[in-house]
Amino acid sequence: MLKIFIFLFFSTLASCSGVQSIFTPATEETKNIVTIWWVLFGVCLFVFLTVITLLLIGLFRNASINEDKNLLKYLYIATTLTVILLIGTLVLSHQLSPRQNDANKGSPPSFKVEITGFQWWWRIRYFTMNNELLFETANEITIPKEVNVRFELLAGDVIHSFWVPKLAGKIDMIPGRVNTLNIRALEEGIFRGQCAEFCGVQHANMSFSVHVVSASQFKSWKNHQMKPAVSAKRYSRGRRIFAEAGCIKCHSIRNEFERAEIKAPDLTHLGSRKTLAALSLPNNLGHLSAWVTDPQNIKPGNLMPASKLNSKDLLSLLEYLESLK
Amino acid sequence: MKTPTEQSILEATWQAPAGPIGWLKTVNQTNIGKRYIVTAFVFFLLAGVLALLMRIQLSSPENNFLSPKVYNQIFTVHGITMMFLFAIPILEGIAIYLVPLMIGTRDLCFPRLSAYSYFVYLIGGVFLWVTFLMGHGPDAGWFNYVPLASKEFSTGIGIDIYVTVITFIEISALATALELIATILKFRTPGMTLARIPPFVWSILIMSFMVVFAMPGVIVGSLLLALDRLIQTSFFVHQNGGDPLLWQHLFWWFGHPDVYIAFIPATGIVSSIIPTFCGRPLYGHKAVISSIVLIGVISFGLWVHHMFATGIPLHASSFFSAASALIAIPSGIQIFCWVATIWLGKPIFKTAFLFCLGFIATFLLGGLTGFMIAIVPFDLQVHDSYFIVAHLHYVLIGGVLFPIMAGFYYWWPKFTGKMLSERFGKLSFWLIFIGFHLTFFPMHRLGFLGMPRRIYTYFEELNWTDLNLLSSIGSYILGFGFFLTLINAIRSYFKGKVSGDNPWGGTTLEWATKSPAPSCNFYYFPRVENLNPLVDQQPLPKAVDGVRNDIREVITTHIETAEPHAVIELPGPTIWPFWTAVFSAIAFIGSIFHPFWFVVGFFLTFIGVTGWLWVRKPWN
């Protein structure tokens, strides 16, 4: 049994590939956390093996000891050892702890990102350091590589938790509070994250992604996002349907439609996003159609009602939305 | 020994009334204790079935077996049932049954209060489950965080039911805790000084004190939440100056010690069983007792480690991190003493002992992962991930349920006078042990792979499928293991071998009387001279003379020295605790639907208590 157990233990540690694995870190902080894990693992494995070995010897040896007093010495030794291990590990892990304040390496950023958790999507707004709004988007965050980006985390309704395992440990988003997080990604790539605090019926499908790109790519992406969406004249029918079908109650498109109440994502550059419905679906016409016609089938319990458009109107609407590159 | 006629008078005096109405009138601790144990075990099986349903849902990606609404109710009710309706009540039940036997007295000090607390617990539990099966279960998790649990985001009555059930369990647990404290301090048989109290009774004493200090946190919390929901106060509404984090502080002030409230009696069970099967007294009795006292104290300084991710300041989290790590020291001392007892004795591998060994190995792992998550940066990665699910089940199943199972196999002959089958028992143990590790060990890795808790589904690309399937298979092996124990118990109850009074050679007082214990527990009050009275005190000397047979008289003793003080008469059977429980249920359950019922229930309860305390004329 023990052998199987130890085997399982090691097989657990080996090969930690995975989209959200904490073992393929891409920031200094998360790399340190992996180091801390190995220290903790070493200490704990030592303790576990020692106790289990002593237990097994005690169970299966033949002779018995009669003298209780000898054991007292070992009790002191064991307790002292425990204290030393505890203090040692605490100090060591404290040394390796992420320090948000002195992570100011690299070029200083000219912007910050405000993220607000909603049931069940992420509102993302880019601000200048002087709190001027640059633009708004949803569910997909883009940041430049090797820049220390400041995230301000808020909650729009209930408590959520912001967690991108490869970039940072999780921080809760609590109504009435602003929590901050600094991320300085060392690698380019797309990093998946997910809400980590139970937030209601669709907690499972409240994901997001952080796209780390080079400085120049980021600049052009940012410039593009700052422009309002333009759609060709031939999509004007779809644009009209968007207004008439009631989409504008909850969704906005910058310079075109302003939503009455913030309950759903801004769709300004929807066509350029990779995913829909907080990473529930890939973004293309077919999936968008499925989402608009029957959102309750894809994310049961989410706040979006099904549309009752006829197929011609629906197609116009979808084409319009996808044209918002 | 007294003559048989005197014994029969005594038994008749303490006899619980018969018949269905008599069932409602019974106040004897042996009956109430057994009811607690059976009821809690039924809730355990129900919550276990919920766990198996969740494992089916998670066994494959994008599974449609359960809808998210149902899944959320299921995991919430699973948590509430396991924590509030199983772990605490079953340990209280074992304590209610065994504590008077272990300290050599005839009943608990407030017998009617035990009947009341049982009925309150029963009504609360049944109410939760009936409404859940009707589709109105709470669905915001057992931790019930606001604002998700506020009226704005949870409009149904699910959360109101949660608040009500919590209130019920608080009342029941507090009543039992106070009663156990008073009984342990004042009702010990002559000669049982503080130093001679058996470890299990010590653990119950500490548990009861912890209940008294921890429960007020959640009482205040659930009261404020009820007010927020019913009459629109704003204790947790940040727009009106309230704070959602206040709920978390209040809840975890209770919620963290709650884990130790379950764990400490469990260690008490282990400390009772290991010595018996090693054929020698517990090594380091004083060290073990000091350790559980320390755990009890330290456990009140840990609650913020559930909230490291809320963005609390570094200094605060460092304090709670260090305090959480500190708990390793008393836990380590206890483990040392158990291992030392095994070294010094000659172990006999009975099922109860196997469960103790399974406990040491499993709890050790759970404790070590607990130490890991006390380290703040590491915790920020694994917090609210499946790593925590693994950790908490290692601690609660390994650290609490395994000892309960050990206690079940150990004291079953005491409860019923029959033996359980060892063959079934050992098979059941191995299935449970292997099934458990197969279910929960892979979850550590799922946490590392970024799987958050409380999600009803996941995508295949995330690479979580194989481990989840493995875990689901393990859960069925685990479930089958428990099923075997159930079969074993039913079989033994009807045609088990008669066990005799002391089948294991136990050395504490509960084995000094008949098995199952007679209605009066003991025919005379024994005098205790040392920690293990059954080893070299046979037959037990009689402590006092002149305690009456024809009324329910017991002696009280000095808190420290246990010298006899006084003789008091305990109240007998009555229907009023039952009615009082029904009336308080009208108040609390009724207030979910209309505040008016609270007023009705309040005055009815007043009548109930009057009937309960009505002074009988001495000549009756």
mmCIF file of C-alpha atoms in Angstrom, chain A residues 1 5 8-9 11-23 30 33 36-37 40-41 44 47-48 51-52 54-55 57-62 64-65 67-68 71-72 74-75 78-79 82-83 86 89-90 93 97-98 119 157-159 163 165 168-172 174-177 179 192 194-205 279-280 300, chain B residues 68-69 72 75 139-141 143 145-148 153 238 243-245 248 280 283 287 309-311 318 321-322 325-326 328-329 333 335-336 339-340 342-347 349 353 357 360-361 364-365 368 371-372 375 377-385 394 430 433-434 437 441 444-445 447-457 459 461-464:
data_model
loop_
_atom_site.group_PDB
_atom_site.id
_atom_site.type_symbol
_atom_site.label_atom_id
_atom_site.label_comp_id
_atom_site.label_asym_id
_atom_site.label_seq_id
_atom_site.Cartn_x
_atom_site.Cartn_y
_atom_site.Cartn_z
ATOM 1 C CA MET A 1 0.000 0.000 0.000
ATOM 2 C CA PHE A 5 1.121 5.565 -2.204
ATOM 3 C CA LEU A 8 1.219 8.078 -6.607
ATOM 4 C CA PHE A 9 2.856 10.882 -4.711
ATOM 5 C CA SER A 11 3.628 10.610 -10.241
ATOM 6 C CA THR A 12 1.605 13.538 -8.965
ATOM 7 C CA LEU A 13 4.647 15.727 -9.094
ATOM 8 C CA ALA A 14 6.102 14.583 -12.348
ATOM 9 C CA SER A 15 4.937 16.080 -15.627
ATOM 10 C CA CYS A 16 2.902 19.051 -14.680
ATOM 11 C CA SER A 17 1.766 20.190 -18.050
ATOM 12 C CA GLY A 18 -1.528 21.926 -18.235
ATOM 13 C CA VAL A 19 -3.132 25.107 -19.424
ATOM 14 C CA GLN A 20 -3.522 26.388 -15.870
ATOM 15 C CA SER A 21 -0.658 24.517 -14.197
ATOM 16 C CA ILE A 22 1.200 26.364 -11.458
ATOM 17 C CA PHE A 23 4.349 24.449 -12.439
ATOM 18 C CA THR A 30 5.202 32.339 -9.461
ATOM 19 C CA ILE A 33 6.286 29.898 -5.385
ATOM 20 C CA ILE A 36 8.754 27.340 -2.045
ATOM 21 C CA TRP A 37 6.682 24.291 -2.964
ATOM 22 C CA LEU A 40 7.823 22.483 1.586
ATOM 23 C CA PHE A 41 7.639 19.195 -0.234
ATOM 24 C CA CYS A 44 7.061 17.359 4.548
ATOM 25 C CA VAL A 47 8.569 14.224 8.224
ATOM 26 C CA PHE A 48 6.112 11.839 6.588
ATOM 27 C CA VAL A 51 6.842 9.048 11.122
ATOM 28 C CA ILE A 52 5.604 6.238 8.877
ATOM 29 C CA LEU A 54 8.783 4.648 12.976
ATOM 30 C CA LEU A 55 5.161 3.574 12.999
ATOM 31 C CA ILE A 57 8.858 -0.524 12.893
ATOM 32 C CA GLY A 58 6.795 -0.129 16.044
ATOM 33 C CA LEU A 59 4.022 -2.276 14.617
ATOM 34 C CA PHE A 60 6.092 -5.173 13.359
ATOM 35 C CA ARG A 61 9.078 -5.565 15.651
ATOM 36 C CA ASN A 62 9.123 -8.467 18.065
ATOM 37 C CA SER A 64 9.108 -4.649 23.304
ATOM 38 C CA ILE A 65 10.718 -1.880 25.288
ATOM 39 C CA GLU A 67 11.476 1.463 29.924
ATOM 40 C CA ASP A 68 9.282 4.489 29.327
ATOM 41 C CA LEU A 71 11.361 7.677 25.150
ATOM 42 C CA LEU A 72 10.977 11.023 26.854
ATOM 43 C CA TYR A 74 13.080 11.310 21.946
ATOM 44 C CA LEU A 75 9.925 13.295 22.571
ATOM 45 C CA ALA A 78 11.202 15.289 18.005
ATOM 46 C CA THR A 79 9.558 18.440 19.324
ATOM 47 C CA THR A 82 9.614 20.170 14.629
ATOM 48 C CA VAL A 83 10.176 23.670 15.954
ATOM 49 C CA LEU A 86 8.815 25.138 11.283
ATOM 50 C CA THR A 89 10.588 26.872 6.595
ATOM 51 C CA LEU A 90 8.703 29.989 7.657
ATOM 52 C CA SER A 93 9.458 31.039 2.482
ATOM 53 C CA SER A 97 7.728 35.664 -0.870
ATOM 54 C CA PRO A 98 6.696 37.883 -3.731
ATOM 55 C CA GLN A 119 -21.646 37.356 -12.723
ATOM 56 C CA ASP A 157 -21.871 42.316 -7.702
ATOM 57 C CA VAL A 158 -20.617 39.421 -5.543
ATOM 58 C CA ILE A 159 -17.141 38.325 -4.506
ATOM 59 C CA TRP A 163 -6.430 33.842 -10.646
ATOM 60 C CA PRO A 165 -1.939 30.404 -12.111
ATOM 61 C CA ALA A 168 0.202 35.256 -10.034
ATOM 62 C CA GLY A 169 -1.445 33.837 -6.967
ATOM 63 C CA LYS A 170 -5.111 34.654 -6.564
ATOM 64 C CA ILE A 171 -6.526 37.849 -5.140
ATOM 65 C CA ASP A 172 -10.188 38.248 -4.259
ATOM 66 C CA ILE A 174 -14.601 42.223 -2.994
ATOM 67 C CA PRO A 175 -17.495 44.671 -3.340
ATOM 68 C CA GLY A 176 -16.527 48.016 -1.846
ATOM 69 C CA ARG A 177 -12.789 47.342 -1.930
ATOM 70 C CA ASN A 179 -7.283 45.069 -4.317
ATOM 71 C CA ARG A 192 -5.693 31.195 -19.010
ATOM 72 C CA GLN A 194 -10.488 31.441 -13.962
ATOM 73 C CA CYS A 195 -12.628 32.805 -11.149
ATOM 74 C CA ALA A 196 -11.556 31.097 -7.936
ATOM 75 C CA GLU A 197 -14.245 32.212 -5.507
ATOM 76 C CA PHE A 198 -17.657 30.616 -5.767
ATOM 77 C CA CYS A 199 -19.851 33.306 -7.290
ATOM 78 C CA GLY A 200 -23.102 31.637 -8.221
ATOM 79 C CA VAL A 201 -24.604 29.331 -10.754
ATOM 80 C CA GLN A 202 -22.069 29.871 -13.571
ATOM 81 C CA HIS A 203 -18.927 30.108 -11.447
ATOM 82 C CA ALA A 204 -17.447 27.262 -13.492
ATOM 83 C CA ASN A 205 -17.657 29.208 -16.751
ATOM 84 C CA LEU A 279 -14.001 31.782 -22.698
ATOM 85 C CA SER A 280 -16.905 29.373 -23.026
ATOM 86 C CA PRO A 300 -27.465 27.682 -17.906
ATOM 87 C CA PRO B 68 -25.333 23.773 -12.440
ATOM 88 C CA LYS B 69 -28.247 24.797 -10.226
ATOM 89 C CA ASN B 72 -24.481 23.974 -6.487
ATOM 90 C CA PHE B 75 -22.227 20.638 -2.886
ATOM 91 C CA ASP B 139 -26.823 27.009 -2.934
ATOM 92 C CA ALA B 140 -24.175 29.464 -1.750
ATOM 93 C CA GLY B 141 -21.820 26.928 -0.195
ATOM 94 C CA PHE B 143 -19.526 29.029 4.027
ATOM 95 C CA TYR B 145 -20.412 34.168 1.621
ATOM 96 C CA VAL B 146 -22.238 37.456 1.268
ATOM 97 C CA PRO B 147 -23.151 39.262 -0.977
ATOM 98 C CA LEU B 148 -23.865 36.065 -2.928
ATOM 99 C CA PHE B 153 -28.334 37.643 -5.364
ATOM 100 C CA HIS B 238 -21.061 47.859 1.430
ATOM 101 C CA ASP B 243 -18.840 45.022 4.930
ATOM 102 C CA PRO B 244 -18.977 41.639 3.181
ATOM 103 C CA LEU B 245 -15.699 40.675 4.888
ATOM 104 C CA GLN B 248 -16.082 35.980 6.617
ATOM 105 C CA ARG B 280 -0.632 -0.952 27.882
ATOM 106 C CA TYR B 283 2.277 6.796 26.685
ATOM 107 C CA ALA B 287 1.546 15.375 27.151
ATOM 108 C CA ALA B 309 -6.527 35.996 -0.671
ATOM 109 C CA THR B 310 -8.819 38.797 0.458
ATOM 110 C CA GLY B 311 -5.949 41.277 0.370
ATOM 111 C CA SER B 318 2.284 36.757 8.814
ATOM 112 C CA SER B 321 0.602 32.119 9.014
ATOM 113 C CA ALA B 322 2.882 31.549 12.008
ATOM 114 C CA ALA B 325 2.200 26.521 11.533
ATOM 115 C CA LEU B 326 2.345 26.435 15.331
ATOM 116 C CA ALA B 328 1.990 21.357 14.116
ATOM 117 C CA ILE B 329 3.761 21.218 17.487
ATOM 118 C CA ILE B 333 3.428 15.552 20.214
ATOM 119 C CA ILE B 335 1.376 11.551 17.084
ATOM 120 C CA PHE B 336 4.626 10.896 18.913
ATOM 121 C CA VAL B 339 3.597 5.883 18.003
ATOM 122 C CA ALA B 340 5.406 5.502 21.332
ATOM 123 C CA ILE B 342 2.622 1.237 19.814
ATOM 124 C CA TRP B 343 6.385 0.788 20.305
ATOM 125 C CA LEU B 344 5.919 0.008 23.977
ATOM 126 C CA GLY B 345 3.050 -2.407 23.515
ATOM 127 C CA LYS B 346 2.148 -5.467 21.534
ATOM 128 C CA PRO B 347 -0.353 -4.418 18.890
ATOM 129 C CA PHE B 349 -4.684 -5.783 14.629
ATOM 130 C CA PHE B 353 -6.972 -0.453 15.591
ATOM 131 C CA LEU B 357 -3.431 3.425 12.018
ATOM 132 C CA ILE B 360 -2.322 8.410 11.754
ATOM 133 C CA ALA B 361 -1.075 7.984 8.172
ATOM 134 C CA LEU B 364 -0.344 13.110 8.948
ATOM 135 C CA LEU B 365 -0.571 13.857 5.226
ATOM 136 C CA LEU B 368 1.484 18.355 6.305
ATOM 137 C CA PHE B 371 1.347 23.286 7.048
ATOM 138 C CA MET B 372 2.049 23.991 3.372
ATOM 139 C CA ILE B 375 2.688 29.564 3.960
ATOM 140 C CA PRO B 377 2.549 32.742 -1.124
ATOM 141 C CA PHE B 378 1.976 29.039 -1.651
ATOM 142 C CA ASP B 379 -1.556 29.365 -0.318
ATOM 143 C CA LEU B 380 -2.324 32.142 -2.788
ATOM 144 C CA GLN B 381 -1.729 29.628 -5.579
ATOM 145 C CA VAL B 382 -3.648 26.669 -4.169
ATOM 146 C CA HIS B 383 -6.314 28.489 -2.149
ATOM 147 C CA ASP B 384 -9.830 27.580 -3.339
ATOM 148 C CA SER B 385 -8.368 25.013 -5.706
ATOM 149 C CA TYR B 394 -7.535 14.334 4.391
ATOM 150 C CA TRP B 430 -9.122 -1.596 3.331
ATOM 151 C CA PHE B 433 -8.536 3.348 3.046
ATOM 152 C CA ILE B 434 -7.651 2.575 -0.571
ATOM 153 C CA HIS B 437 -6.594 7.808 -1.179
ATOM 154 C CA PHE B 441 -4.831 12.033 -3.586
ATOM 155 C CA HIS B 444 -3.724 17.590 -4.934
ATOM 156 C CA ARG B 445 -2.494 17.488 -8.478
ATOM 157 C CA GLY B 447 -5.180 21.844 -7.689
ATOM 158 C CA PHE B 448 -1.686 22.225 -9.126
ATOM 159 C CA LEU B 449 -3.190 22.031 -12.586
ATOM 160 C CA GLY B 450 -5.357 25.004 -11.708
ATOM 161 C CA MET B 451 -8.733 23.394 -11.091
ATOM 162 C CA PRO B 452 -10.779 25.688 -8.830
ATOM 163 C CA ARG B 453 -13.230 24.354 -6.260
ATOM 164 C CA ARG B 454 -16.989 24.351 -6.652
ATOM 165 C CA ILE B 455 -17.114 24.180 -10.423
ATOM 166 C CA TYR B 456 -19.776 21.956 -11.910
ATOM 167 C CA THR B 457 -17.939 21.334 -15.151
ATOM 168 C CA PHE B 459 -13.249 21.754 -20.525
ATOM 169 C CA GLU B 461 -8.321 21.155 -22.904
ATOM 170 C CA LEU B 462 -7.526 21.802 -19.276
ATOM 171 C CA ASN B 463 -6.114 18.292 -18.839
ATOM 172 C CA TRP B 464 -8.144 17.482 -15.745
#
